[in-house]
Short mmCIF file of C-alpha atoms and ligand atoms in Angstrom, two decimals:
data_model
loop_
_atom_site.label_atom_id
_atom_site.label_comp_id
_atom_site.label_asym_id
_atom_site.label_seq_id
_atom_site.Cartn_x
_atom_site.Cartn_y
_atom_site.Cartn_z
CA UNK A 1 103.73 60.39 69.07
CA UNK A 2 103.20 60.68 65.27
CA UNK A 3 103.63 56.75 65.42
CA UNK A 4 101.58 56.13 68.02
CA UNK A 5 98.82 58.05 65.85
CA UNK A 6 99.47 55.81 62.76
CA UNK A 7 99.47 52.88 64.11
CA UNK A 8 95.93 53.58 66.19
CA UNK A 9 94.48 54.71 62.74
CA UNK A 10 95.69 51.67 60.96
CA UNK A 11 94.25 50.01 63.65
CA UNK A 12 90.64 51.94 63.28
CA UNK A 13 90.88 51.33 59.59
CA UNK A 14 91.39 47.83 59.75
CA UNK A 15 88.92 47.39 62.40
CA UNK A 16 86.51 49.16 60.22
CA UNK A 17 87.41 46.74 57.25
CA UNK A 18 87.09 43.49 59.21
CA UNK A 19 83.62 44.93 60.51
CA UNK A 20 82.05 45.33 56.73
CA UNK A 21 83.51 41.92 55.91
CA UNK A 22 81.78 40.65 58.17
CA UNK A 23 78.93 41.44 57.73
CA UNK A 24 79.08 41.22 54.09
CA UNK A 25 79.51 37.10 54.99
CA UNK A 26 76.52 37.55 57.22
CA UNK A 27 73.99 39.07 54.88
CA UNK A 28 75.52 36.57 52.13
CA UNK A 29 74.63 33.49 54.80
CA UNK A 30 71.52 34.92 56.13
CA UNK A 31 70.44 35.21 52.43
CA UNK A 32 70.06 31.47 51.97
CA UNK A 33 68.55 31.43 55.05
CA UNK A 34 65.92 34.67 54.03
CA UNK A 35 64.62 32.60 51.27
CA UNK A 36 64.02 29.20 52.59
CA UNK A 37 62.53 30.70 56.06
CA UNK A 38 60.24 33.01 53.28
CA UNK A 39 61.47 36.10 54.41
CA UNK A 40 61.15 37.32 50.88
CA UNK A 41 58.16 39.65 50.03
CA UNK A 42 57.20 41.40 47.00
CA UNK A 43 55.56 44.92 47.27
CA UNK A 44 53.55 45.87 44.13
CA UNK A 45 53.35 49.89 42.79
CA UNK A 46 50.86 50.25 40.51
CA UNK A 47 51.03 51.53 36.28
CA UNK A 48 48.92 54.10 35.46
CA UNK A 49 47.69 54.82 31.43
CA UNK A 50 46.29 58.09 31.88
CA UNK A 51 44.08 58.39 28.93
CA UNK A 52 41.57 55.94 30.34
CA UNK A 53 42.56 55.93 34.08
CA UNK A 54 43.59 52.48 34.45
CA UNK A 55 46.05 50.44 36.00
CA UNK A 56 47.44 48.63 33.43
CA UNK A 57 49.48 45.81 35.73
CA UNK A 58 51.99 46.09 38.69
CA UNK A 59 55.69 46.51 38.80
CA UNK A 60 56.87 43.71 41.49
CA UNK A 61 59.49 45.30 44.17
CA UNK A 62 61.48 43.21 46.45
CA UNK A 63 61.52 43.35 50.57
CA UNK A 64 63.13 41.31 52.46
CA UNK A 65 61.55 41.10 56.22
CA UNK A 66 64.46 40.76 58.26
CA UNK A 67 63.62 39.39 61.48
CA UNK A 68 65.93 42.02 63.31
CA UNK A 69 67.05 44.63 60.65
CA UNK A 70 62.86 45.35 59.95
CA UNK A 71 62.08 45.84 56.01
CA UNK A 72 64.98 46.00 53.56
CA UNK A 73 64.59 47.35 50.34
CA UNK A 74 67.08 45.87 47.62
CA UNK A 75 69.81 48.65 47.71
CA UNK A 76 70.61 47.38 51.30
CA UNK A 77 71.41 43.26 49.35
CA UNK A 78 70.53 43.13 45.75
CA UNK A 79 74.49 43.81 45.38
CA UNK A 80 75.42 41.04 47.59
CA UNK A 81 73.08 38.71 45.91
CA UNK A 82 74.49 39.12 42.39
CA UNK A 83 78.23 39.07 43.25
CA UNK A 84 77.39 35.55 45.41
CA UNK A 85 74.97 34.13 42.49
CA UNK A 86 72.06 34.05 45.15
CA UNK A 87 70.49 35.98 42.90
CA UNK A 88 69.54 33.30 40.67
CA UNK A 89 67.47 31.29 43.25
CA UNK A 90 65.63 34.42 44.63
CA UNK A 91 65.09 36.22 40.78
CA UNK A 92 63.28 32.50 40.25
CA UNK A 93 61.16 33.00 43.15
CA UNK A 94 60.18 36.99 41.77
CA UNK A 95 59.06 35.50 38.59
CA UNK A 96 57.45 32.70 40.39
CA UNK A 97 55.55 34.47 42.93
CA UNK A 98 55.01 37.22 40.71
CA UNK A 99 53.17 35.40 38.60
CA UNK A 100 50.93 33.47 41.45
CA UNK A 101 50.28 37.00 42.89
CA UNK A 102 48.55 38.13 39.46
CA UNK A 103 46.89 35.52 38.76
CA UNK A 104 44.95 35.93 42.09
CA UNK A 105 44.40 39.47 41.21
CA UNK A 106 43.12 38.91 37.77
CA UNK A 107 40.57 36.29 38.99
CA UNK A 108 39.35 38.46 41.89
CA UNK A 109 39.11 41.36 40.17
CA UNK A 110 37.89 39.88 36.61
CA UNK A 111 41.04 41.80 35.07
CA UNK A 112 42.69 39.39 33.28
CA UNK A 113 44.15 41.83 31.14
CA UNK A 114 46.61 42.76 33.95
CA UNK A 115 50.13 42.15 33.87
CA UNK A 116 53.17 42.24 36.07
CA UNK A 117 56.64 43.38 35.17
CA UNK A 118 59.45 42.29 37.71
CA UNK A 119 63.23 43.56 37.27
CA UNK A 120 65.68 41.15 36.25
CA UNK A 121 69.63 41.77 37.27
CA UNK A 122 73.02 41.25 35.28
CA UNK A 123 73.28 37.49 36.55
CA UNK A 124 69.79 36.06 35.54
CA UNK A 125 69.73 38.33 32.23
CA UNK A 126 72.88 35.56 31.20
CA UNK A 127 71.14 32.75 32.43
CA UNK A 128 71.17 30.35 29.63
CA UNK A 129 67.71 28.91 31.38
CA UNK A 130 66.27 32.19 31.62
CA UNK A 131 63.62 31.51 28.88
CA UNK A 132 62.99 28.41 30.30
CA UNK A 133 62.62 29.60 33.67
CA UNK A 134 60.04 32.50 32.69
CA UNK A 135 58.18 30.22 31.12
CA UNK A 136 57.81 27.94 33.71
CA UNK A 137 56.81 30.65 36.24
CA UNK A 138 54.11 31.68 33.92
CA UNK A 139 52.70 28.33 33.13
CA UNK A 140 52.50 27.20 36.85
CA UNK A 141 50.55 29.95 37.69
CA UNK A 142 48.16 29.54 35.02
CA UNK A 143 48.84 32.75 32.75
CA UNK A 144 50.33 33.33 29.06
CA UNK A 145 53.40 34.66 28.49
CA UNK A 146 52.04 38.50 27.25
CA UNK A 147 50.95 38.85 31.20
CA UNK A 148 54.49 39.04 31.90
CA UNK A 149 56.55 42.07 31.78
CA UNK A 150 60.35 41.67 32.08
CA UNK A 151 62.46 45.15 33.23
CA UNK A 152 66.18 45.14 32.10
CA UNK A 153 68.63 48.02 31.78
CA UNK A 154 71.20 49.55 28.93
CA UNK A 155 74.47 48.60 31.10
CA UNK A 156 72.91 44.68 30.94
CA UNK A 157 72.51 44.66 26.97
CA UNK A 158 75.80 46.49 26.79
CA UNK A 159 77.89 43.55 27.99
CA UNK A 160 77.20 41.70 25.06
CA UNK A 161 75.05 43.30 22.81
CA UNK A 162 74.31 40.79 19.88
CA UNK A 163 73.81 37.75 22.37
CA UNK A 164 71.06 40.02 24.47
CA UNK A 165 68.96 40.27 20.83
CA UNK A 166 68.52 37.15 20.51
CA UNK A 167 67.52 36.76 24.01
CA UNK A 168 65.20 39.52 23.80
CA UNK A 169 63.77 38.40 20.57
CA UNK A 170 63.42 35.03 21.84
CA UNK A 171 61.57 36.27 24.37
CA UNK A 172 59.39 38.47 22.72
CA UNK A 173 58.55 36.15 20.05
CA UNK A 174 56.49 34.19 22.59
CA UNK A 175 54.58 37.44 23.96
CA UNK A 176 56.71 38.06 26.67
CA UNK A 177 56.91 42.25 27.44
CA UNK A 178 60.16 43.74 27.59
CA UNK A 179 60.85 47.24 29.05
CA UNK A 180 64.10 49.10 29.12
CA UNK A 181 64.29 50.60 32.88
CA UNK A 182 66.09 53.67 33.86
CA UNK A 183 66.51 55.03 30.56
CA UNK A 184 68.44 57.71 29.85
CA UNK A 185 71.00 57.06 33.02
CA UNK A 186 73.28 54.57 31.08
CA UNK A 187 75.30 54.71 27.91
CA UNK A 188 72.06 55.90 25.84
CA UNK A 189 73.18 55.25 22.05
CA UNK A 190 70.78 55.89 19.08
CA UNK A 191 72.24 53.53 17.18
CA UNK A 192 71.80 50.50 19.58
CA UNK A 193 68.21 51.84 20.85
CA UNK A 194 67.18 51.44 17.40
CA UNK A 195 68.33 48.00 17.11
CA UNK A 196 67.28 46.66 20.59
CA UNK A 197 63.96 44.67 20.58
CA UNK A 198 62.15 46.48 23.61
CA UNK A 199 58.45 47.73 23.87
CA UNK A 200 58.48 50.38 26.31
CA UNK A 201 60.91 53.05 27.60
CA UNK A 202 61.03 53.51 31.15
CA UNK A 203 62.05 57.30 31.92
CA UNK A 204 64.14 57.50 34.93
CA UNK A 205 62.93 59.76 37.71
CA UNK A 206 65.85 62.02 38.03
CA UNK A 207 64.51 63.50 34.43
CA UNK A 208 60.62 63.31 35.89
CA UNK A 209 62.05 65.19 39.05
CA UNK A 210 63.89 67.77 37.60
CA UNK A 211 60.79 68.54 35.66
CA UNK A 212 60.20 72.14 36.15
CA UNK A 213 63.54 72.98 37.84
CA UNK A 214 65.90 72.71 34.89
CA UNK A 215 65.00 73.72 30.92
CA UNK A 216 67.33 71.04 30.05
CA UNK A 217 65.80 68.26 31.75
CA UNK A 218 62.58 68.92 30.36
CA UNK A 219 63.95 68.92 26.83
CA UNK A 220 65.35 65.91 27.33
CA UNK A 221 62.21 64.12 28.44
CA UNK A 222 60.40 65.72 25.38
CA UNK A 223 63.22 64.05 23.07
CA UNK A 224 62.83 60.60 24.76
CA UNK A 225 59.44 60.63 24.41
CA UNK A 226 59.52 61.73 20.64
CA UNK A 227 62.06 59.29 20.00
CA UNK A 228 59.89 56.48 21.79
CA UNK A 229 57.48 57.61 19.18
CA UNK A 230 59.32 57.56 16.61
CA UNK A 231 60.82 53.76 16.74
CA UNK A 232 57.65 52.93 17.43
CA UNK A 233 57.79 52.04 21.64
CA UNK A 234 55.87 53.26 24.40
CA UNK A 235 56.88 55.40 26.62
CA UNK A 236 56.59 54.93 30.80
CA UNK A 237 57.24 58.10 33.35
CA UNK A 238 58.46 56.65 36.64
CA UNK A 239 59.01 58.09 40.18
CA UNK A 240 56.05 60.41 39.38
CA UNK A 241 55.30 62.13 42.30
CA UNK A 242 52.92 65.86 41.77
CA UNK A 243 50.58 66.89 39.97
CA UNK A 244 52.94 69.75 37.82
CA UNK A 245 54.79 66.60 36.28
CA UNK A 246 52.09 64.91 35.55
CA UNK A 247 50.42 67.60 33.68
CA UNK A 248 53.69 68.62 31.93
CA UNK A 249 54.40 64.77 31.26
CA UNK A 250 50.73 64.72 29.51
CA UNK A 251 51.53 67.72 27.43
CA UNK A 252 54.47 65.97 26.19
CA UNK A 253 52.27 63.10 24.74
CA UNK A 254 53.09 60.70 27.80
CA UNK A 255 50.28 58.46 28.38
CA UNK A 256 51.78 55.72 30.80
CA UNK A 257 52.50 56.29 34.80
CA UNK A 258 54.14 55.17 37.90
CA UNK A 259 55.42 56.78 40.75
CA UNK A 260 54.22 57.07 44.64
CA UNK A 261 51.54 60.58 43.06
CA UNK A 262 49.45 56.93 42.29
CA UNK A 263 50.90 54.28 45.00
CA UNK A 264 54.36 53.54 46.74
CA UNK A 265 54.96 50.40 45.97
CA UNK A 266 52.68 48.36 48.26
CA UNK A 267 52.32 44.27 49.99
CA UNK A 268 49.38 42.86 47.98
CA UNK A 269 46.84 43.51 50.91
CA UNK A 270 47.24 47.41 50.20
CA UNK A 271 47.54 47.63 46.69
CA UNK A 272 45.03 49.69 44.17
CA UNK A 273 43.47 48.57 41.65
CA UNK A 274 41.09 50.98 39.47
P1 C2E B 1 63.57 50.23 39.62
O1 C2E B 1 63.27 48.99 38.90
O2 C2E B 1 63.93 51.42 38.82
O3 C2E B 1 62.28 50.50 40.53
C1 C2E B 1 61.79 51.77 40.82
C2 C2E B 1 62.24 52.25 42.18
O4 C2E B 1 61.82 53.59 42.36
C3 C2E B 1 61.67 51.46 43.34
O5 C2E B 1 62.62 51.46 44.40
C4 C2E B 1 60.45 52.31 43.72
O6 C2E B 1 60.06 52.14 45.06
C5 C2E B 1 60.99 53.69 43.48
N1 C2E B 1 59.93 54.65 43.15
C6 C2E B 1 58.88 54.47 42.33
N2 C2E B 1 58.14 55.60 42.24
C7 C2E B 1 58.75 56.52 43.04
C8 C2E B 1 58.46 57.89 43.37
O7 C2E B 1 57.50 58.48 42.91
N3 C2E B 1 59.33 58.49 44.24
C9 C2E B 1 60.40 57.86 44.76
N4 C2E B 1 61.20 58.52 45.61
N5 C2E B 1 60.71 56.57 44.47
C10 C2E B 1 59.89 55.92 43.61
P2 C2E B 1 62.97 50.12 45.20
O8 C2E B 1 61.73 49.32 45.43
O9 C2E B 1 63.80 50.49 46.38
O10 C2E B 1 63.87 49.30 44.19
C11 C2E B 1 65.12 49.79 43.79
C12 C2E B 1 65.70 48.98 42.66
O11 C2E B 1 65.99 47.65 43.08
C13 C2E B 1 64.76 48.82 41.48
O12 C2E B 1 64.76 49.99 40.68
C14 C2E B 1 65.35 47.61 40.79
O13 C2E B 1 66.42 47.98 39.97
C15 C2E B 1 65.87 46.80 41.97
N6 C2E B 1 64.93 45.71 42.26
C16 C2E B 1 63.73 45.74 42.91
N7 C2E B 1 63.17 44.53 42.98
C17 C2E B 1 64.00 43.69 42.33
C18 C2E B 1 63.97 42.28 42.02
O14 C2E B 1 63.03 41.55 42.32
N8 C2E B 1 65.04 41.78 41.33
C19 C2E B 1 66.09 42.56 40.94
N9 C2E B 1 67.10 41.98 40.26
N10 C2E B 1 66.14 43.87 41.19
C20 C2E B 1 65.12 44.44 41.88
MG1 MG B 2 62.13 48.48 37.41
MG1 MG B 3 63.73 52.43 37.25
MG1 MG B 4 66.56 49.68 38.07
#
């Protein structure tokens, strides 16, 4: 009997295996398919500076519409695109739609001071074209590099610190925006902060949610934001979402917001602009 047991749970296990194989090969093929059928969409979520109440630009959020799954936010194949390099043709088509989508909004709206940031992964961040390619996106569409707002994280800098510099500087040196997203969730070092060529700090929202629930939380997001200060970047607050941590963000000398209290992230039809 005790056999007969092992063998059916082997059997369930393996079953269970084969299944999310499967269907790890079908997103991966689908994929492909996603971007040349323009499944793709961007969703936009507005940044807030408080001390003028003005959006400042857009952070650009990928959906793919899948015609039988419905709306799939990146957690559900970001993963799967970076381990099978699809990433590469579908980060182009961010920055390249990204761009277009701004442009329209600046010349509709007579804002041509807005800008757009859009997330770059592990995989594009090494891209040996990458300058090239953000350049091109931004020319095509008709706008200057300082419209452009590039999001990477500490874990992609870690990999090879000295080599992301000189990316970053590269970048920068041309007016392209660089913000460090999720801060305060990876391998935070003083020491390397200092060094690393970024213009913004992007708070992560588990230390803007826990505002008001734990002391230590809050001190922590009063030391980012003095340190921000301090080495001379700005300082975002994202995943915003009351009132109460807004007003203590504010208190703490935080000028710049995002988080659904403004907008969820939005397609371009429903998007705010103020
Ligand atoms: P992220 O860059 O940190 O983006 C912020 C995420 O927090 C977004 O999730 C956004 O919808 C969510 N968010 C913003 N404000 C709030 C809030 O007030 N409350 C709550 N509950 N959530 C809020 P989303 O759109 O699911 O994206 C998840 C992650 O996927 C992003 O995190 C980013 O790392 C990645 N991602 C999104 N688009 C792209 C892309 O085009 N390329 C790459 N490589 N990664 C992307
Ligand atoms: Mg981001
Ligand atoms: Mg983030
Ligand atoms: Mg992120």
């Amino acid at each position: 009997k005790a056999k007969y047991k092992g063998k059916n749970r082997y059997e369930i296990y393996h079953r269970h295996l084969g299944i999310a194989v499967k269907e790890e090969l079908q997103i991966k093929q689908a994929l492909y398919y996603a971007l040349e059928n323009e499944e793709f969409v961007l969703f936009y979520q507005p940044q807030v500076c408080e001390n003028d109440s003005t959006v400042i630009g857009y952070e650009a959020l990928l959906r793919w519409s899948h015609p039988e799954y419905g709306l799939l936010t990146p957690d559900k194949f970001i993963e799967i695109a970076e381990n099978s390099g699809f990433i590469i043709p579908m980060g182009e088509w961010v920055l390249k739609e990204s761009c277009r989508q701004l442009k329209e909004w600046q010349e509709f709206y007579g804002r041509h001071e807005l800008k757009v940031s859009v997330n770059l992964s592990a995989q594009q961040f090494k891209d040996r074209y990458l300058d090239d390619k953000i350049l091109m996106a931004v020319e095509e569409a008709g706008l200057t590099p300082k419209h452009l707002v590039i999001e990477i994280t500490e874990s992609m800098v870690l990999e090879d610190f000295k080599g992301s510099v000189k990316v970053l500087d590269s970048l920068r040196k041309r007016g392209v925006e660089v913000h460090l997203d999720d801060f305060g969730t990876g391998y935070s070092s003083l020491n390397y902060l200092s060094k690393l060529p970024v213009d913004t700090i992007k708070i992560d929202k588990s230390f803007v949610w826990n505002i008001g629930k734990t002391e230590q939380d809050g001190a922590i997001v009063r030391a980012i934001i003095a340190m921000a200060e301090n080495l001379g970047m700005k300082v975002i607050a994202e995943g915003v979402e009351s009132k109460e941590q807004l007003e203590y963000l504010k208190q703490t000398g935080c000028h710049l917001y995002q988080g659904f209290y403004y907008s969820k992230p939005a397609p371009p039809v429903g998007v705010v602009v103020y």
